[in-house]
Amino acid sequence: MLLPFANSIESVIAIVVVFGLLVFIHELGHFLLAKRAGILCREFALGMGPKIFSVKKGETEYTLRLLPIGGMVRMAGEDPELDILKPQMQVTVELDPLGKVSRIILDPHHQPGPNQVTGTVIRYDLEQQLNMQLELAGEQKQFSVHPQAMLVKGDQEIQIAPLNRQFKGKTIMQRFWAIFAGPAFNFILAFVLFTLIGLFFGVPSNQPMLGEVKADGPAAQAGLQQGDRVLSIQGQPVASWDDLVEIVSMSPGKTLQMEIERDGQRKTVDVTILNEQNVGKIMVYKPVTYSPLHAVQYGAVSTYNFSAAILKSLGQLITGTYGLKDLSGPVGIFKMTGEFAQQGLSVLMSWAAVLSINLGLFNLLPVPALDGGRIAFLVVEALRGRPVDPNKEGMVHFLGFALLMLLILVVTWNDITRLFS
């Protein structure tokens, strides 16, 4: 056994692909809407913990981190990344052809090169005025700073972020869409996956036609074939698959006369119904259609139905119908993903779609540290006409994150207990 919750290489690959896809799509939503709003996105990360791979393209560093859980889009203004520059610090500034500061080198021992000058920082404004004042050989001089200037400390380079490139510098609606887009993309992913299932594996149809006919079953023994349309049974008209199932299920052990249509020809067939625990069966699967229109409808309806079911379960958790002991955490979800991977691609895709809906809904809960919690603070800001104190908001999110980690530990313990019981 490779892992307690995966018994094959295929299961491990399925777990990595499914969770990587869910996290990637979620963070992609945040990233695209943040970029559209003009927010400087410093990092797009998959996973948590130490970096194991990174590449920088444009303004963004794309990283893969060690722990395969979660991800993040690090937006300018969310971290105190510019606190490394202080007044009275000796720095070297590099000037572009227009005389604007393009690089600020935070190394007092740096030897200035061409287009570089060294001085002591008197004051600076890298958010609004974009200028800084240096003391050069006893004389104070002011410099304009390029909006994409770089702070350089050792081998680390950080692009400055004027207020109009920071998350907090955007309108409430721009910030709302940047946050909401993550969960929204999870719903879009679920819709796409369900639609693809409909296109490639078919959409269940309620037409009174026979789907796959199981070999050696009653239908096969009677000569029935996939695609046969059942017109009537014992003279009783059959208008839908549900009608067919109802008549057959209520006739265990009987021989029924079926009128069918095949290739435009009608014929009558006698079928002896199998008695399986007093329920009649003829061992035929439900018919499916591969219509693109039906596939899109199936994608939309399935996404809606699963969303409603999950919300209902959440309500039952709140009312006490379910308890914490009934919840599963990462270990349990990994285990189920591995099991579904063994049942075929369509089953795994359906499970991934359901997980994506779960992730979207969970993140929209108005809980601190989640997307829903951040949206709640935006609503408060809109009602008050001014933002909540960043320090207070940060503390609330920190406490929410701590409680969230505690919840994950509890449900993970549930998973481990069930796994080895």
Coordinates of C-alpha atoms in Angstrom, one line a residue, residues 83-370:
D83 CA 9.0 47.9 5.4
I84 CA 12.6 47.0 4.5
L85 CA 13.2 50.6 3.4
K86 CA 13.6 53.0 6.4
P87 CA 14.6 56.7 6.8
Q88 CA 18.3 57.3 7.6
M89 CA 19.2 54.1 5.7
Q90 CA 22.0 54.4 3.2
V91 CA 21.0 53.3 -0.2
T92 CA 22.1 53.4 -3.8
V93 CA 19.6 54.4 -6.4
E94 CA 19.8 53.7 -10.1
L95 CA 18.4 56.2 -12.5
D96 CA 16.7 55.4 -15.8
P97 CA 17.3 57.6 -19.0
L98 CA 14.5 60.0 -17.8
G99 CA 16.2 60.5 -14.4
K100 CA 13.7 58.5 -12.5
V101 CA 14.7 56.0 -9.8
S102 CA 14.4 52.5 -11.3
R103 CA 16.2 50.5 -8.6
I104 CA 16.8 51.1 -4.9
I105 CA 19.6 49.0 -3.6
L106 CA 19.5 48.4 0.1
D107 CA 23.2 47.6 0.6
P108 CA 25.4 50.2 2.4
H109 CA 28.5 48.5 1.0
H110 CA 27.4 48.6 -2.6
Q111 CA 29.8 50.4 -4.9
P112 CA 27.8 52.7 -7.2
G113 CA 28.1 52.0 -10.9
P114 CA 27.0 54.0 -14.0
N115 CA 23.8 56.0 -13.5
Q116 CA 23.8 55.2 -9.8
V117 CA 24.2 57.5 -6.7
T118 CA 24.5 56.6 -3.1
G119 CA 22.9 58.6 -0.3
T120 CA 21.0 58.6 3.0
V121 CA 17.2 58.4 2.9
I122 CA 15.6 61.5 4.4
R123 CA 12.0 60.6 3.4
Y124 CA 10.2 58.7 0.7
D125 CA 6.7 58.1 -0.6
L126 CA 6.4 55.0 -2.8
E127 CA 2.6 54.8 -2.8
Q128 CA 1.2 58.2 -3.9
Q129 CA 3.7 60.9 -4.7
L130 CA 6.3 58.4 -6.0
N131 CA 9.3 60.3 -4.9
M132 CA 12.2 60.1 -2.4
Q133 CA 14.6 62.6 -0.8
L134 CA 18.2 61.6 -0.3
E135 CA 21.1 63.4 1.3
L136 CA 24.1 63.4 -1.0
A137 CA 27.4 64.7 0.4
G138 CA 25.6 67.1 2.7
E139 CA 23.1 68.2 0.1
Q140 CA 19.5 67.1 0.0
K141 CA 18.1 66.1 -3.4
Q142 CA 14.7 64.8 -4.5
F143 CA 14.1 62.1 -7.1
S144 CA 11.0 60.9 -8.9
V145 CA 10.5 57.1 -8.6
H146 CA 9.4 55.0 -11.5
P147 CA 6.0 53.2 -10.7
Q148 CA 7.7 49.9 -11.4
A149 CA 10.9 50.5 -9.5
M150 CA 12.6 47.6 -7.8
L151 CA 13.7 47.4 -4.1
V152 CA 16.9 45.2 -4.1
K153 CA 18.2 43.5 -1.0
G154 CA 20.8 40.9 -1.5
D155 CA 19.5 38.5 -4.2
Q156 CA 15.9 39.6 -3.5
E157 CA 14.1 42.1 -5.7
I158 CA 10.7 43.5 -4.8
Q159 CA 8.7 45.7 -7.2
I160 CA 7.2 48.7 -5.5
A161 CA 3.4 49.0 -5.6
P162 CA 1.8 52.5 -5.9
L163 CA -1.5 52.7 -4.1
N164 CA -3.4 52.3 -7.4
R165 CA -1.7 48.9 -7.9
Q166 CA -2.5 47.7 -4.4
F167 CA -5.6 45.6 -3.4
K168 CA -6.6 48.3 -0.8
G169 CA -6.4 51.0 -3.5
K170 CA -9.2 49.5 -5.6
T171 CA -12.9 50.2 -5.4
I172 CA -15.1 48.0 -3.2
M173 CA -16.6 46.3 -6.3
Q174 CA -13.2 45.6 -7.8
R175 CA -12.0 44.0 -4.6
F176 CA -15.3 42.1 -4.3
W177 CA -14.9 40.5 -7.8
A178 CA -11.2 39.7 -7.1
I179 CA -12.3 37.8 -4.0
F180 CA -15.5 36.3 -5.3
A181 CA -13.9 35.0 -8.5
G182 CA -12.1 32.2 -6.7
P183 CA -15.3 30.4 -5.5
A184 CA -17.1 31.4 -8.8
F185 CA -14.4 29.6 -10.8
N186 CA -15.0 26.5 -8.7
F187 CA -18.7 26.5 -9.8
I188 CA -17.6 27.1 -13.4
L189 CA -15.2 24.1 -13.2
A190 CA -18.0 21.9 -11.8
F191 CA -20.3 23.0 -14.7
V192 CA -17.6 22.3 -17.3
L193 CA -16.8 18.8 -15.8
F194 CA -20.4 17.8 -15.7
T195 CA -20.9 19.0 -19.3
L196 CA -17.8 17.1 -20.4
I197 CA -19.3 14.0 -18.7
G198 CA -22.5 14.5 -20.7
L199 CA -20.6 14.9 -24.0
F200 CA -18.2 12.0 -23.6
F201 CA -20.2 9.5 -21.5
G202 CA -23.7 10.5 -22.3
V203 CA -26.6 12.1 -20.5
P204 CA -29.2 9.8 -18.9
S205 CA -32.4 9.9 -20.9
N206 CA -36.0 9.2 -19.8
Q207 CA -36.9 7.9 -23.2
P208 CA -38.4 4.4 -23.2
M209 CA -35.4 2.9 -25.0
L210 CA -32.9 0.3 -23.9
G211 CA -29.4 1.3 -23.0
E212 CA -26.6 -1.2 -22.6
V213 CA -28.0 -4.7 -22.4
K214 CA -26.1 -6.9 -19.9
A215 CA -25.0 -10.2 -21.4
D216 CA -26.9 -13.3 -20.2
G217 CA -29.5 -11.1 -18.5
P218 CA -33.3 -11.6 -19.2
A219 CA -33.3 -8.9 -21.9
A220 CA -30.3 -10.4 -23.7
Q221 CA -31.8 -13.9 -23.5
A222 CA -35.0 -12.6 -25.0
G223 CA -33.1 -11.0 -27.9
L224 CA -33.5 -7.4 -26.9
Q225 CA -30.8 -5.0 -28.0
Q226 CA -29.4 -1.6 -27.1
G227 CA -31.4 1.1 -28.9
D228 CA -34.7 -0.9 -28.9
R229 CA -37.6 1.4 -28.2
V230 CA -40.3 -0.1 -25.9
L231 CA -43.8 0.8 -27.1
S232 CA -45.9 -1.3 -24.8
I233 CA -45.8 -4.0 -22.2
Q234 CA -48.7 -6.4 -21.9
G235 CA -50.7 -4.0 -24.1
Q236 CA -50.0 -1.1 -21.7
P237 CA -48.4 1.9 -23.4
V238 CA -44.9 2.8 -22.2
A239 CA -44.1 6.5 -22.6
S240 CA -40.9 6.8 -20.6
W241 CA -38.0 4.9 -19.0
D242 CA -39.7 5.5 -15.6
D243 CA -42.8 3.7 -17.0
L244 CA -40.7 0.8 -18.1
V245 CA -38.9 0.5 -14.7
E246 CA -42.2 0.7 -12.8
I247 CA -43.9 -2.1 -14.8
V248 CA -40.8 -4.4 -14.8
S249 CA -40.0 -3.9 -11.1
M250 CA -43.5 -4.9 -10.1
S251 CA -43.5 -8.1 -12.1
P252 CA -40.7 -10.3 -10.6
G253 CA -40.7 -13.8 -12.0
K254 CA -43.4 -13.1 -14.6
T255 CA -43.1 -13.4 -18.4
L256 CA -44.1 -10.1 -20.0
Q257 CA -44.9 -9.5 -23.7
M258 CA -43.1 -6.4 -24.9
E259 CA -43.8 -4.6 -28.2
I260 CA -40.6 -2.9 -29.4
E261 CA -39.5 -0.8 -32.4
R262 CA -36.1 -1.6 -34.0
D263 CA -34.8 0.0 -37.2
G264 CA -38.4 1.2 -38.0
Q265 CA -39.8 -2.3 -37.6
R266 CA -42.2 -3.4 -34.8
K267 CA -41.9 -6.8 -33.2
T268 CA -43.2 -8.6 -30.1
V269 CA -40.8 -10.2 -27.6
D270 CA -41.6 -12.3 -24.5
V271 CA -39.3 -11.5 -21.6
T272 CA -39.0 -13.5 -18.3
I273 CA -38.4 -11.0 -15.6
L274 CA -35.7 -11.8 -13.1
N275 CA -36.8 -11.9 -9.4
E276 CA -34.2 -10.2 -7.3
Q277 CA -35.5 -9.8 -3.7
N278 CA -39.0 -9.4 -4.9
V279 CA -38.0 -6.7 -7.4
G280 CA -38.3 -7.4 -11.1
K281 CA -35.2 -6.7 -13.3
I282 CA -34.3 -7.3 -16.9
M283 CA -30.6 -6.2 -16.6
V284 CA -30.7 -3.2 -18.9
Y285 CA -29.0 0.1 -18.3
K286 CA -30.7 3.5 -18.7
P287 CA -30.3 5.0 -22.2
V288 CA -28.1 8.0 -22.7
T289 CA -27.9 10.8 -25.3
Y290 CA -24.8 12.5 -26.5
S291 CA -26.5 15.7 -27.6
P292 CA -24.3 18.8 -26.9
L293 CA -27.5 20.7 -25.8
H294 CA -28.4 18.0 -23.3
A295 CA -24.8 17.9 -22.1
V296 CA -24.9 21.7 -21.3
Q297 CA -28.3 21.3 -19.6
Y298 CA -26.9 18.3 -17.6
G299 CA -23.9 20.4 -16.6
A300 CA -26.1 23.3 -15.3
V301 CA -28.7 21.1 -13.6
S302 CA -26.1 18.9 -11.9
T303 CA -24.2 21.9 -10.6
Y304 CA -27.4 23.4 -9.2
N305 CA -28.7 20.2 -7.7
F306 CA -25.4 19.3 -6.0
S307 CA -25.1 22.9 -4.7
A308 CA -28.6 22.7 -3.2
A309 CA -27.8 19.3 -1.6
I310 CA -24.6 20.6 -0.1
L311 CA -26.3 23.7 1.3
K312 CA -29.0 21.5 2.8
S313 CA -26.4 19.3 4.5
L314 CA -24.7 22.5 5.8
G315 CA -28.0 23.6 7.2
Q316 CA -28.4 20.2 8.9
L317 CA -24.9 20.6 10.4
I318 CA -25.8 23.9 11.8
T319 CA -29.1 22.6 13.3
G320 CA -27.4 19.6 14.8
T321 CA -28.7 16.9 12.6
Y322 CA -25.1 16.1 11.7
G323 CA -22.1 16.6 14.1
L324 CA -18.4 17.0 13.7
K325 CA -17.9 13.3 13.9
D326 CA -19.8 13.0 10.6
L327 CA -17.4 15.3 8.8
S328 CA -14.4 14.2 6.7
G329 CA -11.1 16.1 6.3
P330 CA -8.3 15.9 3.8
V331 CA -7.4 12.3 4.6
G332 CA -11.0 11.1 4.1
I333 CA -11.4 13.1 0.9
F334 CA -8.0 11.7 -0.4
K335 CA -9.2 8.2 0.4
M336 CA -12.5 8.6 -1.4
T337 CA -10.7 10.2 -4.4
G338 CA -8.4 7.2 -4.7
E339 CA -11.4 4.9 -4.5
F340 CA -13.4 6.8 -7.1
A341 CA -10.3 6.8 -9.4
Q342 CA -10.6 2.9 -9.5
Q343 CA -14.2 3.2 -10.7
G344 CA -13.5 5.0 -14.0
L345 CA -12.9 8.4 -15.4
S346 CA -16.6 9.5 -15.5
V347 CA -17.0 8.7 -11.7
L348 CA -13.7 10.5 -10.9
M349 CA -14.8 13.6 -12.9
S350 CA -18.2 13.6 -11.1
W351 CA -16.4 13.5 -7.8
A352 CA -14.0 16.3 -8.8
A353 CA -17.0 18.4 -9.8
V354 CA -18.7 17.8 -6.4
L355 CA -15.5 18.6 -4.6
S356 CA -15.2 21.8 -6.6
I357 CA -18.7 22.9 -5.6
N358 CA -17.9 22.0 -2.0
L359 CA -14.7 24.2 -2.2
G360 CA -16.7 27.1 -3.7
L361 CA -19.5 27.0 -1.1
F362 CA -17.1 26.5 1.8
N363 CA -15.0 29.5 0.8
L364 CA -18.1 31.7 0.5
L365 CA -19.1 31.1 4.2
P366 CA -18.8 34.4 6.1
V367 CA -16.0 33.0 8.2
P368 CA -12.8 35.0 8.9
A369 CA -9.8 33.9 6.8
L370 CA -12.1 32.5 4.1

